[in-house]
Every structure is written in structure tokens, then in C-alpha cells.
């Protein structure tokens, strides 16, 4: 089986993302990674509103591990990538890399749980969502 494709989202660093020295605030990397996950689903025709409204499922972050290697700076154009490391019945683990060109700035692993939208109890990942995530699975 072929290796899954890496999804990549370009992000330009704005003034609002940085401190007075022009360095990206550390928590913003989590927002960039979430943006990449949302954009990946949206690009496949599954915006989160459809997942919630038509499939009664919502994502919640259950675990985060990040390693900061080098800072992104004001006006940098970075790429935020994702691959699916583990796809289970009611959770998915993503591997993210934040790159400036070929230079690795931040890498991390984020696990999301899936909850029923109306009861907030764990539920199986809807098949249509699983199919999209499987395209980006590390083989």
C-alpha cells in the first residue's frame, strides 16, 4: 500500500501572531495545526459544520506534545503539515510539522477524540471522515 499523502497549509506570520521582538507566540503553533486539520477536511468537502450537523460528531483535543526547535518570525511564510499516525475507533492521532522552507521549526503529535454532538460521549469516527483521514495515514 502506498504512503498516505501529507497535507500542507501555508501560513503567513502576521503581527498579531508575534511578541514585541517579532517571534511567534508559542501557543499560536497549536492554532496553526488546528487550522491545517480543519482545512484538510474542508478541502475534502467535509467542513466541521457538516461533520457536526450531518454526522453528529465533534472533535476534542485529548493530548498534545510539541517540540519547539526554532522560532517563526514576523512575515515568514511557513508550512503546517499533517499526517495521520493512528486512526482508531473513536480517536485519531496527527503528526504535525511546521516548516520554513525545509527548516523544521516545530513538530508535534496531537490526539483528538470524537464525541457525539448531542450527548458529548465518545462515538465512532463517521465512515466518511475516516475515509478522508485514511488518505493521510502514515504507512
Tab-separated table of N, CA, C and O in Angstrom:
chain	number	residue	atom	x	y	z
A	1	UNK	N	0.842	-1.181	0.000
A	1	UNK	CA	0.000	0.000	0.000
A	1	UNK	C	0.887	1.244	0.000
A	1	UNK	O	1.904	1.298	0.666
A	2	UNK	N	0.507	2.266	-0.736
A	2	UNK	CA	1.300	3.485	-0.849
A	2	UNK	C	1.214	4.310	0.430
A	2	UNK	O	0.252	4.219	1.182
A	3	UNK	N	2.243	5.125	0.635
A	3	UNK	CA	2.240	6.026	1.777
A	3	UNK	C	1.167	7.079	1.574
A	3	UNK	O	0.978	7.574	0.478
A	4	UNK	N	0.470	7.419	2.635
A	4	UNK	CA	-0.549	8.456	2.565
A	4	UNK	C	0.060	9.800	2.228
A	4	UNK	O	1.242	10.041	2.435
A	5	UNK	N	-0.759	10.693	1.701
A	5	UNK	CA	-0.256	11.998	1.319
A	5	UNK	C	-0.169	12.917	2.535
A	5	UNK	O	-0.955	12.826	3.467
A	6	UNK	N	0.808	13.797	2.487
A	6	UNK	CA	0.988	14.798	3.527
A	6	UNK	C	0.158	16.010	3.131
A	6	UNK	O	0.270	16.500	2.010
A	7	UNK	N	-0.671	16.481	4.034
A	7	UNK	CA	-1.431	17.705	3.784
A	7	UNK	C	-0.590	18.873	4.283
A	7	UNK	O	0.018	18.800	5.354
A	8	UNK	N	-0.548	19.954	3.515
A	8	UNK	CA	0.257	21.115	3.889
A	8	UNK	C	-0.554	22.390	3.712
A	8	UNK	O	-1.198	22.582	2.678
A	9	UNK	N	-0.514	23.242	4.719
A	9	UNK	CA	-1.216	24.518	4.693
A	9	UNK	C	-0.195	25.646	4.842
A	9	UNK	O	0.536	25.689	5.832
A	10	UNK	N	-0.133	26.570	3.863
A	10	UNK	CA	0.762	27.720	4.032
A	10	UNK	C	0.146	28.743	4.984
A	10	UNK	O	-1.063	28.967	4.965
A	11	UNK	N	0.987	29.339	5.825
A	11	UNK	CA	0.543	30.366	6.773
A	11	UNK	C	1.575	31.494	6.732
A	11	UNK	O	2.772	31.243	6.864
A	12	UNK	N	1.104	32.715	6.564
A	12	UNK	CA	1.971	33.883	6.663
A	12	UNK	C	1.866	34.439	8.077
A	12	UNK	O	0.760	34.633	8.592
A	13	UNK	N	3.000	34.674	8.701
A	13	UNK	CA	3.019	35.160	10.079
A	13	UNK	C	2.704	36.649	10.097
A	13	UNK	O	3.419	37.459	9.498
A	14	UNK	N	1.632	36.986	10.796
A	14	UNK	CA	1.183	38.364	10.934
A	14	UNK	C	1.655	38.957	12.256
A	14	UNK	O	2.024	38.227	13.185
A	15	UNK	N	1.587	40.272	12.341
A	15	UNK	CA	1.995	40.985	13.549
A	15	UNK	C	1.257	40.458	14.779
A	15	UNK	O	1.839	40.288	15.843
A	16	UNK	N	-0.032	40.172	14.620
A	16	UNK	CA	-0.845	39.700	15.749
A	16	UNK	C	-0.376	38.355	16.303
A	16	UNK	O	-0.735	37.993	17.428
A	17	UNK	N	0.412	37.601	15.527
A	17	UNK	CA	0.896	36.286	15.936
A	17	UNK	C	2.160	36.354	16.793
A	17	UNK	O	2.599	35.329	17.312
A	18	UNK	N	2.742	37.542	16.905
A	18	UNK	CA	4.086	37.644	17.476
A	18	UNK	C	4.133	38.505	18.737
A	18	UNK	O	3.193	39.228	19.048
A	19	UNK	N	5.286	38.411	19.405
A	19	UNK	CA	5.551	39.295	20.540
A	19	UNK	C	6.271	40.551	20.024
A	19	UNK	O	6.417	40.730	18.815
A	20	UNK	N	6.731	41.383	20.928
A	20	UNK	CA	7.364	42.652	20.542
A	20	UNK	C	8.644	42.450	19.729
A	20	UNK	O	9.033	43.323	18.961
A	21	UNK	N	9.275	41.294	19.865
A	21	UNK	CA	10.506	41.010	19.121
A	21	UNK	C	10.218	40.392	17.753
A	21	UNK	O	11.142	40.082	17.004
A	22	UNK	N	8.925	40.172	17.422
A	22	UNK	CA	8.580	39.585	16.135
A	22	UNK	C	8.633	38.074	16.124
A	22	UNK	O	8.619	37.456	15.062
A	23	UNK	N	8.707	37.449	17.309
A	23	UNK	CA	8.757	35.990	17.435
A	23	UNK	C	7.342	35.461	17.659
A	23	UNK	O	6.593	36.004	18.469
A	24	UNK	N	6.982	34.381	16.962
A	24	UNK	CA	5.649	33.799	17.123
A	24	UNK	C	5.463	33.311	18.551
A	24	UNK	O	6.321	32.605	19.098
A	25	UNK	N	4.341	33.679	19.140
A	25	UNK	CA	3.964	33.234	20.473
A	25	UNK	C	3.758	31.723	20.444
A	25	UNK	O	3.099	31.199	19.537
A	26	UNK	N	4.281	31.012	21.415
A	26	UNK	CA	4.344	29.547	21.375
A	26	UNK	C	2.980	28.878	21.189
A	26	UNK	O	2.861	27.871	20.494
A	27	UNK	N	1.931	29.393	21.795
A	27	UNK	CA	0.614	28.751	21.697
A	27	UNK	C	0.000	28.882	20.313
A	27	UNK	O	-0.885	28.102	19.941
A	28	UNK	N	0.477	29.843	19.519
A	28	UNK	CA	-0.089	30.015	18.174
A	28	UNK	C	0.183	28.819	17.269
A	28	UNK	O	-0.580	28.570	16.336
A	29	UNK	N	1.240	28.055	17.553
A	29	UNK	CA	1.507	26.869	16.735
A	29	UNK	C	0.362	25.866	16.836
A	29	UNK	O	0.032	25.194	15.864
A	30	UNK	N	-0.255	25.781	18.010
A	30	UNK	CA	-1.423	24.899	18.165
A	30	UNK	C	-2.568	25.372	17.276
A	30	UNK	O	-3.260	24.555	16.664
A	31	UNK	N	-2.767	26.682	17.209
A	31	UNK	CA	-3.822	27.227	16.343
A	31	UNK	C	-3.515	26.940	14.876
A	31	UNK	O	-4.419	26.588	14.106
A	32	UNK	N	-2.259	27.063	14.471
A	32	UNK	CA	-1.890	26.765	13.077
A	32	UNK	C	-2.160	25.297	12.755
A	32	UNK	O	-2.639	24.953	11.674
A	33	UNK	N	-1.852	24.420	13.696
A	33	UNK	CA	-2.073	22.987	13.483
A	33	UNK	C	-3.565	22.681	13.388
A	33	UNK	O	-3.993	21.874	12.539
A	34	UNK	N	-4.362	23.325	14.222
A	34	UNK	CA	-5.808	23.131	14.133
A	34	UNK	C	-6.337	23.655	12.806
A	34	UNK	O	-7.182	23.030	12.168
A	35	UNK	N	-5.811	24.791	12.370
A	35	UNK	CA	-6.201	25.333	11.071
A	35	UNK	C	-5.911	24.339	9.947
A	35	UNK	O	-6.710	24.166	9.031
A	36	UNK	N	-4.755	23.687	10.020
A	36	UNK	CA	-4.389	22.696	8.995
A	36	UNK	C	-5.352	21.514	9.010
A	36	UNK	O	-5.778	21.034	7.958
A	37	UNK	N	-5.712	21.032	10.210
A	37	UNK	CA	-6.660	19.905	10.291
A	37	UNK	C	-8.015	20.291	9.708
A	37	UNK	O	-8.620	19.534	8.946
A	38	UNK	N	-8.498	21.484	10.054
A	38	UNK	CA	-9.783	21.942	9.538
A	38	UNK	C	-9.734	22.130	8.026
A	38	UNK	O	-10.669	21.749	7.314
A	39	UNK	N	-8.658	22.720	7.523
A	39	UNK	CA	-8.512	22.958	6.086
A	39	UNK	C	-8.444	21.643	5.315
A	39	UNK	O	-8.980	21.537	4.208
A	40	UNK	N	-7.798	20.644	5.901
A	40	UNK	CA	-7.700	19.327	5.264
A	40	UNK	C	-9.088	18.724	5.059
A	40	UNK	O	-9.421	18.243	3.968
A	41	UNK	N	-9.905	18.755	6.090
A	41	UNK	CA	-11.273	18.229	5.975
A	41	UNK	C	-12.107	19.076	5.022
A	41	UNK	O	-12.854	18.550	4.192
A	42	UNK	N	-11.965	20.389	5.113
A	42	UNK	CA	-12.715	21.287	4.237
A	42	UNK	C	-12.354	21.036	2.770
A	42	UNK	O	-13.237	21.012	1.901
A	43	UNK	N	-11.071	20.841	2.487
A	43	UNK	CA	-10.623	20.586	1.110
A	43	UNK	C	-11.214	19.297	0.553
A	43	UNK	O	-11.381	19.144	-0.657
A	44	UNK	N	-11.552	18.369	1.446
A	44	UNK	CA	-12.162	17.100	1.028
A	44	UNK	C	-13.696	17.189	1.005
A	44	UNK	O	-14.370	16.177	0.833
A	45	UNK	N	-14.227	18.395	1.193
A	45	UNK	CA	-15.668	18.570	1.159
A	45	UNK	C	-16.363	18.280	2.473
A	45	UNK	O	-17.581	18.079	2.490
A	46	UNK	N	-15.604	18.266	3.567
A	46	UNK	CA	-16.172	17.963	4.883
A	46	UNK	C	-15.835	19.046	5.914
A	46	UNK	O	-15.098	18.793	6.871
A	47	UNK	N	-16.367	20.238	5.743
A	47	UNK	CA	-16.118	21.229	6.794
A	47	UNK	C	-16.673	20.740	8.125
A	47	UNK	O	-17.572	19.890	8.158
A	48	UNK	N	-16.128	21.244	9.195
A	48	UNK	CA	-16.532	20.780	10.524
A	48	UNK	C	-18.021	20.962	10.788
A	48	UNK	O	-18.618	20.178	11.532
A	49	UNK	N	-18.637	21.960	10.163
A	49	UNK	CA	-20.080	22.136	10.335
A	49	UNK	C	-20.849	20.964	9.749
A	49	UNK	O	-21.858	20.535	10.309
A	50	UNK	N	-20.366	20.397	8.648
A	50	UNK	CA	-21.012	19.220	8.043
A	50	UNK	C	-20.796	17.994	8.932
A	50	UNK	O	-21.718	17.217	9.162
A	51	UNK	N	-19.583	17.844	9.446
A	51	UNK	CA	-19.295	16.712	10.338
A	51	UNK	C	-20.217	16.776	11.551
A	51	UNK	O	-20.807	15.771	11.963
A	52	UNK	N	-20.384	17.974	12.091
A	52	UNK	CA	-21.243	18.142	13.268
A	52	UNK	C	-22.729	17.980	12.918
A	52	UNK	O	-23.446	17.223	13.564
A	53	UNK	N	-23.191	18.699	11.895
A	53	UNK	CA	-24.625	18.760	11.602
A	53	UNK	C	-25.165	17.515	10.899
A	53	UNK	O	-26.289	17.092	11.162
A	54	UNK	N	-24.371	16.926	10.004
A	54	UNK	CA	-24.863	15.789	9.233
A	54	UNK	C	-24.419	14.436	9.785
A	54	UNK	O	-25.033	13.419	9.480
A	55	UNK	N	-23.349	14.438	10.574
A	55	UNK	CA	-22.811	13.166	11.090
A	55	UNK	C	-22.796	13.127	12.612
A	55	UNK	O	-22.306	12.151	13.193
A	56	UNK	N	-23.294	14.204	13.250
A	56	UNK	CA	-23.434	14.267	14.704
A	56	UNK	C	-22.133	13.919	15.434
A	56	UNK	O	-22.120	13.156	16.404
A	57	UNK	N	-21.021	14.475	14.951
A	57	UNK	CA	-19.722	14.187	15.561
A	57	UNK	C	-18.926	15.475	15.709
A	57	UNK	O	-18.967	16.339	14.828
A	58	UNK	N	-18.229	15.589	16.832
A	58	UNK	CA	-17.347	16.731	17.072
A	58	UNK	C	-15.993	16.208	17.554
A	58	UNK	O	-15.909	15.158	18.187
A	59	UNK	N	-14.951	16.957	17.246
A	59	UNK	CA	-13.595	16.611	17.658
A	59	UNK	C	-13.234	17.355	18.934
A	59	UNK	O	-13.568	18.527	19.084
A	60	UNK	N	-12.524	16.680	19.833
A	60	UNK	CA	-11.976	17.325	21.030
A	60	UNK	C	-10.516	16.903	21.187
A	60	UNK	O	-10.173	15.746	20.951
A	61	UNK	N	-9.672	17.849	21.551
A	61	UNK	CA	-8.256	17.544	21.778
A	61	UNK	C	-8.125	16.816	23.104
A	61	UNK	O	-8.647	17.261	24.120
A	62	UNK	N	-7.431	15.677	23.083
A	62	UNK	CA	-7.232	14.907	24.313
A	62	UNK	C	-5.770	14.832	24.740
A	62	UNK	O	-5.487	14.521	25.896
A	63	UNK	N	-4.854	15.103	23.816
A	63	UNK	CA	-3.430	15.029	24.157
A	63	UNK	C	-2.630	15.853	23.167
A	63	UNK	O	-2.910	15.840	21.968
A	64	UNK	N	-1.622	16.578	23.679
A	64	UNK	CA	-0.752	17.404	22.842
A	64	UNK	C	0.686	17.228	23.307
A	64	UNK	O	0.965	17.299	24.503
A	65	UNK	N	1.567	17.001	22.348
A	65	UNK	CA	3.009	17.003	22.618
A	65	UNK	C	3.679	17.802	21.508
A	65	UNK	O	3.516	17.462	20.324
A	66	UNK	N	4.397	18.850	21.873
A	66	UNK	CA	5.085	19.695	20.895
A	66	UNK	C	6.556	19.819	21.257
A	66	UNK	O	6.916	19.796	22.430
A	67	UNK	N	7.367	19.975	20.220
A	67	UNK	CA	8.782	20.266	20.422
A	67	UNK	C	9.116	21.493	19.591
A	67	UNK	O	8.950	21.498	18.371
A	68	UNK	N	9.560	22.533	20.301
A	68	UNK	CA	9.921	23.790	19.668
A	68	UNK	C	11.414	23.755	19.361
A	68	UNK	O	12.227	23.583	20.259
A	69	UNK	N	11.747	23.926	18.095
A	69	UNK	CA	13.149	23.846	17.676
A	69	UNK	C	13.724	25.215	17.327
A	69	UNK	O	14.822	25.555	17.732
A	70	UNK	N	12.980	25.980	16.528
A	70	UNK	CA	13.395	27.323	16.117
A	70	UNK	C	12.142	28.169	15.984
A	70	UNK	O	11.080	27.658	15.645
A	71	UNK	N	12.258	29.477	16.210
A	71	UNK	CA	11.060	30.309	16.127
A	71	UNK	C	10.720	30.735	14.695
A	71	UNK	O	11.612	30.944	13.874
A	72	UNK	N	9.438	30.862	14.431
A	72	UNK	CA	8.976	31.555	13.234
A	72	UNK	C	8.933	33.030	13.590
A	72	UNK	O	8.735	33.399	14.747
A	73	UNK	N	9.119	33.870	12.575
A	73	UNK	CA	9.219	35.307	12.795
A	73	UNK	C	8.189	36.046	11.934
A	73	UNK	O	7.664	35.508	10.962
A	74	UNK	N	7.943	37.289	12.313
A	74	UNK	CA	7.043	38.157	11.585
A	74	UNK	C	7.363	38.135	10.087
A	74	UNK	O	8.522	38.220	9.694
A	75	UNK	N	6.325	37.967	9.271
A	75	UNK	CA	6.382	37.937	7.806
A	75	UNK	C	6.946	36.649	7.217
A	75	UNK	O	7.026	36.520	5.994
A	76	UNK	N	7.341	35.693	8.044
A	76	UNK	CA	7.719	34.385	7.500
A	76	UNK	C	6.508	33.739	6.845
A	76	UNK	O	5.375	33.944	7.283
A	77	UNK	N	6.762	32.956	5.824
A	77	UNK	CA	5.735	32.081	5.268
A	77	UNK	C	6.137	30.669	5.678
A	77	UNK	O	7.224	30.202	5.342
A	78	UNK	N	5.276	30.043	6.458
A	78	UNK	CA	5.563	28.704	6.963
A	78	UNK	C	4.582	27.716	6.349
A	78	UNK	O	3.537	28.103	5.820
A	79	UNK	N	4.919	26.444	6.426
A	79	UNK	CA	4.025	25.372	6.020
A	79	UNK	C	3.712	24.548	7.254
A	79	UNK	O	4.618	24.187	8.010
A	80	UNK	N	2.426	24.266	7.453
A	80	UNK	CA	1.992	23.431	8.566
A	80	UNK	C	1.474	22.141	7.947
A	80	UNK	O	0.494	22.150	7.201
A	81	UNK	N	2.172	21.041	8.216
A	81	UNK	CA	1.807	19.773	7.588
A	81	UNK	C	1.119	18.854	8.590
A	81	UNK	O	1.268	19.014	9.801
A	82	UNK	N	0.393	17.915	8.037
A	82	UNK	CA	-0.203	16.882	8.886
A	82	UNK	C	-0.182	15.550	8.170
A	82	UNK	O	-0.256	15.469	6.952
A	83	UNK	N	-0.042	14.539	8.989
A	83	UNK	CA	-0.213	13.145	8.590
A	83	UNK	C	-0.959	12.463	9.729
A	83	UNK	O	-0.865	12.893	10.878
A	84	UNK	N	-1.671	11.411	9.403
A	84	UNK	CA	-2.385	10.653	10.426
A	84	UNK	C	-1.495	9.507	10.864
A	84	UNK	O	-1.108	8.665	10.051
A	85	UNK	N	-1.166	9.481	12.143
A	85	UNK	CA	-0.311	8.438	12.698
A	85	UNK	C	-1.122	7.230	13.131
A	85	UNK	O	-0.740	6.093	12.862
A	86	UNK	N	-2.234	7.485	13.810
A	86	UNK	CA	-3.043	6.391	14.340
A	86	UNK	C	-4.515	6.753	14.164
A	86	UNK	O	-4.941	7.843	14.535
A	87	UNK	N	-5.259	5.826	13.610
A	87	UNK	CA	-6.685	6.012	13.386
A	87	UNK	C	-7.407	4.869	14.071
A	87	UNK	O	-7.336	3.727	13.649
A	88	UNK	N	-8.064	5.202	15.190
A	88	UNK	CA	-8.756	4.187	15.983
A	88	UNK	C	-10.259	4.391	15.833
A	88	UNK	O	-10.716	5.231	15.085
A	89	UNK	N	-11.020	3.647	16.608
A	89	UNK	CA	-12.472	3.728	16.513
A	89	UNK	C	-13.032	5.092	16.852
A	89	UNK	O	-13.887	5.621	16.148
A	90	UNK	N	-12.557	5.688	17.950
A	90	UNK	CA	-13.098	6.962	18.407
A	90	UNK	C	-12.011	8.013	18.627
A	90	UNK	O	-12.220	8.999	19.327
A	91	UNK	N	-10.827	7.814	18.011
A	91	UNK	CA	-9.773	8.818	18.154
A	91	UNK	C	-8.845	8.765	16.941
A	91	UNK	O	-8.786	7.773	16.215
A	92	UNK	N	-8.143	9.855	16.750
A	92	UNK	CA	-7.166	9.964	15.672
A	92	UNK	C	-5.974	10.747	16.205
A	92	UNK	O	-6.137	11.702	16.956
A	93	UNK	N	-4.768	10.300	15.842
A	93	UNK	CA	-3.544	10.986	16.244
A	93	UNK	C	-2.860	11.539	15.005
A	93	UNK	O	-2.608	10.803	14.047
A	94	UNK	N	-2.597	12.834	15.043
A	94	UNK	CA	-1.938	13.526	13.936
A	94	UNK	C	-0.486	13.811	14.288
A	94	UNK	O	-0.164	14.117	15.440
A	95	UNK	N	0.364	13.759	13.276
A	95	UNK	CA	1.739	14.235	13.367
A	95	UNK	C	1.788	15.532	12.567
A	95	UNK	O	1.382	15.564	11.401
A	96	UNK	N	2.252	16.593	13.210
A	96	UNK	CA	2.353	17.899	12.559
A	96	UNK	C	3.807	18.336	12.499
A	96	UNK	O	4.576	18.078	13.438
A	97	UNK	N	4.155	19.015	11.408
A	97	UNK	CA	5.449	19.671	11.277
A	97	UNK	C	5.192	21.109	10.831
A	97	UNK	O	4.332	21.338	9.969
A	98	UNK	N	5.925	22.028	11.419
A	98	UNK	CA	5.883	23.425	10.989
A	98	UNK	C	7.247	23.716	10.387
A	98	UNK	O	8.273	23.555	11.061
A	99	UNK	N	7.238	24.119	9.130
A	99	UNK	CA	8.475	24.300	8.375
A	99	UNK	C	8.561	25.712	7.801
A	99	UNK	O	7.546	26.291	7.406
A	100	UNK	N	9.778	26.218	7.747
A	100	UNK	CA	10.072	27.438	6.993
A	100	UNK	C	10.989	26.966	5.873
A	100	UNK	O	12.158	26.667	6.117
A	101	UNK	N	10.407	26.789	4.697
A	101	UNK	CA	11.149	26.127	3.626
A	101	UNK	C	11.380	24.682	4.036
A	101	UNK	O	10.441	23.966	4.360
A	102	UNK	N	12.627	24.272	4.092
A	102	UNK	CA	12.976	22.915	4.525
A	102	UNK	C	13.345	22.857	6.006
A	102	UNK	O	13.589	21.789	6.551
A	103	UNK	N	13.394	24.017	6.655
A	103	UNK	CA	13.835	24.108	8.048
A	103	UNK	C	12.691	23.760	9.006
A	103	UNK	O	11.640	24.408	8.997
A	104	UNK	N	12.908	22.756	9.851
A	104	UNK	CA	11.910	22.342	10.833
A	104	UNK	C	11.922	23.296	12.023
A	104	UNK	O	12.948	23.478	12.671
A	105	UNK	N	10.751	23.891	12.292
A	105	UNK	CA	10.620	24.821	13.410
A	105	UNK	C	9.975	24.173	14.620
A	105	UNK	O	10.433	24.344	15.743
A	106	UNK	N	8.880	23.452	14.383
A	106	UNK	CA	8.115	22.820	15.462
A	106	UNK	C	7.583	21.499	14.937
A	106	UNK	O	7.181	21.400	13.778
A	107	UNK	N	7.597	20.487	15.781
A	107	UNK	CA	6.915	19.246	15.426
A	107	UNK	C	6.101	18.788	16.622
A	107	UNK	O	6.403	19.131	17.764
A	108	UNK	N	5.055	18.049	16.323
A	108	UNK	CA	4.200	17.632	17.412
A	108	UNK	C	3.261	16.515	17.054
A	108	UNK	O	3.123	16.129	15.891
A	109	UNK	N	2.642	16.012	18.086
A	109	UNK	CA	1.671	14.937	17.981
A	109	UNK	C	0.430	15.383	18.743
A	109	UNK	O	0.529	15.800	19.903
A	110	UNK	N	-0.720	15.318	18.079
A	110	UNK	CA	-1.967	15.745	18.698
A	110	UNK	C	-3.004	14.647	18.512
A	110	UNK	O	-3.243	14.188	17.397
A	111	UNK	N	-3.599	14.222	19.629
A	111	UNK	CA	-4.656	13.211	19.588
A	111	UNK	C	-6.002	13.909	19.779
A	111	UNK	O	-6.156	14.743	20.667
A	112	UNK	N	-6.950	13.542	18.921
A	112	UNK	CA	-8.310	14.045	19.024
A	112	UNK	C	-9.247	12.893	19.314
A	112	UNK	O	-9.118	11.819	18.715
A	113	UNK	N	-10.177	13.125	20.203
A	113	UNK	CA	-11.253	12.182	20.426
A	113	UNK	C	-12.466	12.631	19.630
A	113	UNK	O	-12.580	13.793	19.252
A	114	UNK	N	-13.383	11.713	19.376
A	114	UNK	CA	-14.619	12.017	18.661
A	114	UNK	C	-15.777	11.821	19.633
A	114	UNK	O	-15.883	10.770	20.277
A	115	UNK	N	-16.613	12.848	19.723
A	115	UNK	CA	-17.773	12.784	20.596
A	115	UNK	C	-19.046	12.930	19.785
A	115	UNK	O	-19.057	13.616	18.761
A	116	UNK	N	-20.109	12.326	20.272
A	116	UNK	CA	-21.433	12.558	19.718
A	116	UNK	C	-21.780	14.020	19.969
A	116	UNK	O	-21.608	14.519	21.081
A	117	UNK	N	-22.266	14.696	18.948
A	117	UNK	CA	-22.575	16.113	19.074
A	117	UNK	C	-23.696	16.415	20.034
A	117	UNK	O	-23.735	17.490	20.623
A	118	UNK	N	-24.614	15.479	20.229
A	118	UNK	CA	-25.751	15.768	21.099
A	118	UNK	C	-25.580	15.239	22.520
A	118	UNK	O	-26.156	15.779	23.457
A	119	UNK	N	-24.767	14.206	22.720
A	119	UNK	CA	-24.612	13.645	24.070
A	119	UNK	C	-23.224	13.876	24.675
A	119	UNK	O	-23.027	13.650	25.860
A	120	UNK	N	-22.269	14.277	23.856
A	120	UNK	CA	-20.880	14.502	24.291
A	120	UNK	C	-20.242	13.255	24.890
A	120	UNK	O	-19.399	13.351	25.785
A	121	UNK	N	-20.625	12.083	24.397
A	121	UNK	CA	-19.961	10.836	24.789
A	121	UNK	C	-19.169	10.323	23.584
A	121	UNK	O	-19.515	10.611	22.432
A	122	UNK	N	-18.089	9.597	23.826
A	122	UNK	CA	-17.297	9.089	22.712
A	122	UNK	C	-18.145	8.287	21.726
A	122	UNK	O	-19.063	7.568	22.122
A	123	UNK	N	-17.820	8.449	20.446
A	123	UNK	CA	-18.511	7.698	19.396
A	123	UNK	C	-17.508	7.344	18.308
A	123	UNK	O	-16.395	7.868	18.274
A	124	UNK	N	-17.893	6.450	17.439
A	124	UNK	CA	-17.027	6.049	16.329
A	124	UNK	C	-16.863	7.196	15.335
A	124	UNK	O	-17.785	7.978	15.131
A	125	UNK	N	-15.700	7.259	14.740
A	125	UNK	CA	-15.463	8.237	13.688
A	125	UNK	C	-16.378	7.887	12.515
A	125	UNK	O	-16.379	6.733	12.060
A	126	UNK	N	-17.161	8.845	12.019
A	126	UNK	CA	-18.019	8.548	10.869
A	126	UNK	C	-17.193	8.034	9.687
A	126	UNK	O	-16.075	8.504	9.448
A	127	UNK	N	-17.751	7.079	8.946
A	127	UNK	CA	-17.022	6.465	7.837
A	127	UNK	C	-16.510	7.481	6.830
A	127	UNK	O	-15.388	7.365	6.340
A	128	UNK	N	-17.310	8.486	6.510
A	128	UNK	CA	-16.897	9.482	5.526
A	128	UNK	C	-15.685	10.281	6.028
A	128	UNK	O	-14.791	10.613	5.253
A	129	UNK	N	-15.616	10.546	7.313
A	129	UNK	CA	-14.468	11.238	7.902
A	129	UNK	C	-13.270	10.290	7.930
A	129	UNK	O	-12.143	10.679	7.592
A	130	UNK	N	-13.492	9.054	8.297
A	130	UNK	CA	-12.424	8.050	8.326
A	130	UNK	C	-11.760	7.918	6.950
A	130	UNK	O	-10.545	7.791	6.832
A	131	UNK	N	-12.554	7.948	5.893
A	131	UNK	CA	-12.015	7.824	4.537
A	131	UNK	C	-11.067	8.980	4.216
A	131	UNK	O	-10.006	8.766	3.623
A	132	UNK	N	-11.435	10.195	4.610
A	132	UNK	CA	-10.566	11.349	4.375
A	132	UNK	C	-9.288	11.213	5.191
A	132	UNK	O	-8.180	11.403	4.666
A	133	UNK	N	-9.409	10.876	6.457
A	133	UNK	CA	-8.239	10.755	7.320
A	133	UNK	C	-7.307	9.638	6.848
A	133	UNK	O	-6.078	9.778	6.902
A	134	UNK	N	-7.897	8.566	6.352
A	134	UNK	CA	-7.093	7.436	5.891
A	134	UNK	C	-6.190	7.812	4.711
A	134	UNK	O	-5.120	7.234	4.536
A	135	UNK	N	-6.591	8.788	3.924
A	135	UNK	CA	-5.767	9.252	2.786
A	135	UNK	C	-4.451	9.853	3.255
A	135	UNK	O	-3.497	9.943	2.480
A	136	UNK	N	-4.411	10.300	4.498
A	136	UNK	CA	-3.232	10.973	5.029
A	136	UNK	C	-2.514	10.133	6.088
A	136	UNK	O	-1.655	10.641	6.814
A	137	UNK	N	-2.854	8.857	6.141
A	137	UNK	CA	-2.253	7.975	7.139
A	137	UNK	C	-0.823	7.626	6.771
A	137	UNK	O	-0.519	7.311	5.625
A	138	UNK	N	0.046	7.633	7.774
A	138	UNK	CA	1.428	7.193	7.594
A	138	UNK	C	1.399	5.687	7.437
A	138	UNK	O	0.836	4.986	8.256
A	139	UNK	N	2.028	5.191	6.419
A	139	UNK	CA	2.027	3.748	6.160
A	139	UNK	C	3.317	3.114	6.647
A	139	UNK	O	4.338	3.627	6.615
